[in-house]
């Protein structure tokens, strides 16, 4: 199995100012993928997932730690894009996050749902010092 | 994100340009809820130049809609780009909000 054609990691302080940096880089990474079956909205959907994931990581980080960072890595393989978002917050149990109750039109709870909808695989692991959200999208 | 405000036949029209995400949603929430708290009950959001919306933006729209509902108000959207419409569809918003192809249609329905 060959290694990734793109392997890039960004690390930034958990400030929303950096959100556009992460989403902008996601666009550039997607532009490197020249696969013939790549859907036209591939970059849009990846950008949305990155925006939601980074927003969660930034907002749910420990407020007391001004130096807490968020890292996001992009790896492009032969048939898939793999993105990892690593934060140093308290983390959460992904299996306990409910689907939004659409008929009640809740104001929150859409972020993870959107990520799960636009990406093909989503995993989350809580560590002692950091948490990793892994998102995969195939092409 | 830039927001322009005009008024026609008692309906406030906000034109959104750029990105409505967690970076810009707080300012937009203040603007939108400020209008509603000031007594405006009929609003149309023109998304012709809106390039992007995330769940933070969706949250503001829902909050505004709920505030308006208390006052028997109405919030409508028009001119959604395909990408914005896709996000509305996957979030279930298309069944909750009046969405029109043109500003004129939104104004007639509001």
Short mmCIF file of C-alpha atoms in Angstrom, two decimals:
data_model
loop_
_atom_site.label_atom_id
_atom_site.label_comp_id
_atom_site.label_asym_id
_atom_site.label_seq_id
_atom_site.Cartn_x
_atom_site.Cartn_y
_atom_site.Cartn_z
CA UNK A 1 0.00 0.00 0.00
CA UNK A 2 1.46 3.36 -1.01
CA UNK A 3 1.81 6.28 1.39
CA UNK A 4 -0.13 9.51 1.21
CA UNK A 5 0.46 11.91 -1.68
CA UNK A 6 -0.32 14.79 0.68
CA UNK A 7 0.56 14.71 4.36
CA UNK A 8 0.05 18.05 6.02
CA UNK A 9 -0.54 19.15 9.61
CA UNK A 10 -1.59 22.55 10.93
CA UNK A 11 -1.50 23.49 14.57
CA UNK A 12 -3.07 26.66 15.91
CA UNK A 13 -4.28 28.25 19.13
CA UNK A 14 -7.91 27.50 19.85
CA UNK A 15 -9.24 30.76 18.49
CA UNK A 16 -12.00 31.05 15.94
CA UNK A 17 -9.79 33.48 14.00
CA UNK A 18 -7.93 30.44 12.72
CA UNK A 19 -11.01 28.67 11.44
CA UNK A 20 -10.64 30.13 7.96
CA UNK A 21 -7.06 28.97 7.85
CA UNK A 22 -8.15 25.38 8.45
CA UNK A 23 -11.03 25.50 5.97
CA UNK A 24 -8.86 27.26 3.40
CA UNK A 25 -6.21 24.58 3.64
CA UNK A 26 -8.91 21.90 3.31
CA UNK A 27 -9.86 23.51 -0.02
CA UNK A 28 -6.27 23.52 -1.22
CA UNK A 29 -5.80 19.88 -0.23
CA UNK A 30 -8.94 18.88 -2.10
CA UNK A 31 -7.70 20.73 -5.16
CA UNK A 32 -4.67 18.42 -5.25
CA UNK A 33 -6.97 15.41 -5.74
CA UNK A 34 -7.31 14.80 -9.45
CA UNK A 35 -9.26 11.56 -9.31
CA UNK A 36 -11.73 11.26 -12.26
CA UNK A 37 -14.61 10.15 -10.05
CA UNK A 38 -14.23 13.02 -7.58
CA UNK A 39 -17.71 14.52 -7.06
CA UNK A 40 -18.06 18.22 -7.83
CA UNK A 41 -19.08 19.02 -4.26
CA UNK A 42 -16.25 17.04 -2.64
CA UNK A 43 -14.36 20.15 -1.55
CA UNK A 44 -17.54 21.83 -0.27
CA UNK A 45 -18.43 18.87 1.91
CA UNK A 46 -14.92 18.49 3.25
CA UNK A 47 -14.76 22.20 4.08
CA UNK A 48 -18.05 21.93 5.95
CA UNK A 49 -16.83 18.96 7.98
CA UNK A 50 -13.55 20.71 8.78
CA UNK A 51 -15.39 23.86 9.84
CA UNK A 52 -17.73 21.93 12.13
CA UNK A 53 -14.96 19.77 13.61
CA UNK A 54 -12.62 22.70 14.27
CA UNK A 55 -15.42 24.82 15.72
CA UNK A 56 -16.26 22.01 18.14
CA UNK A 57 -12.62 21.57 19.07
CA UNK A 58 -12.13 25.31 19.63
CA UNK A 59 -15.36 25.89 21.54
CA UNK A 60 -15.14 22.84 23.76
CA UNK A 61 -11.55 23.31 24.79
CA UNK A 62 -10.59 24.16 28.33
CA UNK A 63 -11.22 27.89 28.70
CA UNK A 64 -8.58 28.20 31.40
CA UNK A 65 -5.81 27.06 29.10
CA UNK A 66 -5.04 29.97 26.80
CA UNK A 67 -2.25 28.03 25.16
CA UNK A 68 -4.39 25.03 24.27
CA UNK A 69 -4.05 24.19 20.60
CA UNK A 70 -5.96 22.42 17.90
CA UNK A 71 -4.11 20.39 15.29
CA UNK A 72 -5.57 19.25 12.01
CA UNK A 73 -3.89 16.87 9.63
CA UNK A 74 -4.78 16.03 6.05
CA UNK A 75 -3.62 12.89 4.30
CA UNK A 76 -4.53 12.06 0.73
CA UNK A 77 -4.28 8.40 -0.21
CA UNK A 78 -5.03 6.64 -3.46
CA UNK A 79 -8.78 6.46 -2.84
CA UNK A 80 -9.51 8.56 0.22
CA UNK A 81 -8.87 11.70 2.20
CA UNK A 82 -8.19 11.21 5.90
CA UNK A 83 -8.51 14.19 8.27
CA UNK A 84 -7.68 14.16 11.96
CA UNK A 85 -8.61 16.97 14.34
CA UNK A 86 -6.79 16.80 17.66
CA UNK A 87 -7.78 18.97 20.61
CA UNK A 88 -6.85 19.16 24.27
CA UNK A 89 -10.32 19.68 25.68
CA UNK A 90 -12.28 17.48 28.04
CA UNK A 91 -13.63 15.46 25.13
CA UNK A 92 -16.99 13.76 24.83
CA UNK A 93 -18.52 10.36 24.23
CA UNK A 94 -19.40 10.31 20.55
CA UNK A 95 -21.91 7.51 21.06
CA UNK A 96 -23.81 9.68 23.53
CA UNK A 97 -24.30 12.56 21.10
CA UNK A 98 -27.93 12.31 19.97
CA UNK A 99 -29.22 13.07 16.52
CA UNK A 100 -30.92 16.46 16.34
CA UNK A 101 -34.66 16.07 16.84
CA UNK A 102 -35.55 17.68 13.54
CA UNK A 103 -39.27 17.97 14.22
CA UNK A 104 -38.44 20.12 17.25
CA UNK A 105 -35.98 22.27 15.28
CA UNK A 106 -33.29 22.46 17.96
CA UNK A 107 -30.87 25.36 17.82
CA UNK A 108 -27.86 23.12 18.39
CA UNK A 109 -26.63 19.63 17.80
CA UNK A 110 -26.19 19.93 14.05
CA UNK A 111 -22.39 19.96 13.94
CA UNK A 112 -21.63 16.31 14.48
CA UNK A 113 -24.68 15.31 12.49
CA UNK A 114 -23.43 17.34 9.51
CA UNK A 115 -19.96 15.81 9.82
CA UNK A 116 -21.42 12.30 9.86
CA UNK A 117 -23.59 13.11 6.87
CA UNK A 118 -20.93 14.52 4.57
CA UNK A 119 -18.04 12.21 5.53
CA UNK A 120 -17.94 8.46 4.95
CA UNK A 121 -16.35 7.41 8.25
CA UNK A 122 -16.12 9.29 11.55
CA UNK A 123 -14.31 8.03 14.63
CA UNK A 124 -13.47 9.73 17.90
CA UNK A 125 -10.99 8.69 20.54
CA UNK A 126 -10.48 10.28 23.95
CA UNK A 127 -6.98 10.20 25.30
CA UNK A 128 -5.44 11.22 28.60
CA UNK A 129 -4.08 14.43 27.14
CA UNK A 130 -5.91 14.96 23.88
CA UNK A 131 -8.80 13.78 21.74
CA UNK A 132 -8.80 12.83 18.09
CA UNK A 133 -11.66 13.09 15.63
CA UNK A 134 -10.85 11.09 12.51
CA UNK A 135 -12.89 11.70 9.36
CA UNK A 136 -12.51 9.78 6.10
CA UNK A 137 -13.99 10.51 2.72
CA UNK A 138 -13.54 8.17 -0.24
CA UNK A 139 -13.38 9.08 -3.90
CA UNK B 1 -19.60 38.75 6.14
CA UNK B 2 -21.33 41.87 4.84
CA UNK B 3 -24.99 42.52 5.57
CA UNK B 4 -27.04 45.08 3.68
CA UNK B 5 -30.43 46.21 4.94
CA UNK B 6 -33.29 47.57 2.90
CA UNK B 7 -37.02 47.79 3.43
CA UNK B 8 -39.91 47.30 1.07
CA UNK B 9 -43.63 47.38 1.91
CA UNK B 10 -42.88 46.94 5.60
CA UNK B 11 -40.63 43.94 5.01
CA UNK B 12 -37.00 44.11 6.10
CA UNK B 13 -34.65 42.60 3.54
CA UNK B 14 -31.18 41.57 4.69
CA UNK B 15 -28.70 40.73 1.96
CA UNK B 16 -25.91 38.45 3.18
CA UNK B 17 -22.57 38.38 1.41
CA UNK B 18 -19.75 35.99 2.30
CA UNK B 19 -19.66 33.34 4.98
CA UNK B 20 -22.06 32.75 7.85
CA UNK B 21 -20.06 30.52 10.18
CA UNK B 22 -18.87 30.48 13.78
CA UNK B 23 -16.64 33.46 13.02
CA UNK B 24 -19.45 35.70 11.87
CA UNK B 25 -22.57 34.23 13.46
CA UNK B 26 -22.36 36.18 16.74
CA UNK B 27 -22.42 39.55 14.98
CA UNK B 28 -25.19 38.46 12.68
CA UNK B 29 -27.22 37.13 15.60
CA UNK B 30 -27.00 40.52 17.30
CA UNK B 31 -28.13 42.25 14.11
CA UNK B 32 -31.01 39.87 13.38
CA UNK B 33 -32.31 39.56 16.93
CA UNK B 34 -31.89 43.31 17.38
CA UNK B 35 -34.30 43.91 14.51
CA UNK B 36 -36.80 41.43 15.93
CA UNK B 37 -36.57 42.89 19.43
CA UNK B 38 -37.08 46.33 17.88
CA UNK B 39 -40.42 45.12 16.60
CA UNK B 40 -39.77 43.96 13.04
CA UNK B 41 -41.94 40.95 12.28
CA UNK B 42 -41.51 40.38 8.56
CA UNK B 43 -38.02 39.61 7.35
CA UNK B 44 -36.51 38.19 4.19
CA UNK B 45 -32.91 37.02 4.04
CA UNK B 46 -31.46 37.23 0.56
CA UNK B 47 -28.75 34.56 0.20
CA UNK B 48 -27.81 35.45 -3.38
CA UNK B 49 -24.26 36.33 -2.33
CA UNK B 50 -23.96 33.98 0.63
CA UNK B 51 -21.17 31.55 -0.16
CA UNK B 52 -21.15 29.40 2.91
CA UNK B 53 -23.16 28.50 5.99
CA UNK B 54 -22.24 26.20 8.88
CA UNK B 55 -24.21 24.90 11.84
CA UNK B 56 -23.37 28.10 13.73
CA UNK B 57 -25.27 30.02 11.05
CA UNK B 58 -28.16 27.58 11.09
CA UNK B 59 -28.46 28.07 14.84
CA UNK B 60 -28.90 31.83 14.41
CA UNK B 61 -31.64 31.33 11.83
CA UNK B 62 -33.52 28.96 14.13
CA UNK B 63 -33.19 31.29 17.07
CA UNK B 64 -34.55 34.19 15.00
CA UNK B 65 -37.41 32.06 13.69
CA UNK B 66 -38.41 31.04 17.20
CA UNK B 67 -38.34 34.66 18.37
CA UNK B 68 -40.47 35.70 15.42
CA UNK B 69 -42.95 32.90 16.01
CA UNK B 70 -43.73 34.34 19.43
CA UNK B 71 -44.71 37.61 17.73
CA UNK B 72 -46.57 35.95 14.86
CA UNK B 73 -43.75 37.11 12.62
CA UNK B 74 -42.33 35.55 9.51
CA UNK B 75 -38.85 34.79 8.25
CA UNK B 76 -38.25 33.75 4.66
CA UNK B 77 -35.15 33.02 2.58
CA UNK B 78 -34.49 33.47 -1.10
CA UNK B 79 -31.88 32.91 -3.79
CA UNK B 80 -30.01 30.00 -2.16
CA UNK B 81 -26.94 28.74 -3.99
CA UNK B 82 -26.91 25.00 -4.58
CA UNK B 83 -24.37 24.44 -1.83
CA UNK B 84 -26.41 26.39 0.74
CA UNK B 85 -29.55 24.53 -0.31
CA UNK B 86 -27.74 21.22 0.17
CA UNK B 87 -26.91 22.16 3.77
CA UNK B 88 -30.51 23.28 4.35
CA UNK B 89 -31.74 19.96 3.02
CA UNK B 90 -29.48 17.80 5.14
CA UNK B 91 -30.38 19.86 8.23
CA UNK B 92 -34.11 19.53 7.64
CA UNK B 93 -34.48 23.30 7.19
CA UNK B 94 -36.31 23.08 3.88
CA UNK B 95 -39.42 21.81 5.65
CA UNK B 96 -39.29 24.47 8.36
CA UNK B 97 -38.60 27.73 6.52
CA UNK B 98 -40.27 29.33 3.53
CA UNK B 99 -37.64 29.27 0.78
CA UNK B 100 -38.13 31.00 -2.55
CA UNK B 101 -36.20 31.12 -5.79
CA UNK B 102 -36.35 34.91 -6.10
CA UNK B 103 -36.57 37.93 -3.81
CA UNK B 104 -39.82 38.94 -5.50
CA UNK B 105 -41.42 35.63 -4.58
CA UNK B 106 -40.32 36.00 -0.97
CA UNK B 107 -41.72 39.52 -0.81
CA UNK B 108 -45.05 38.44 -2.27
CA UNK B 109 -45.31 35.58 0.23
CA UNK B 110 -44.25 37.57 3.29
#
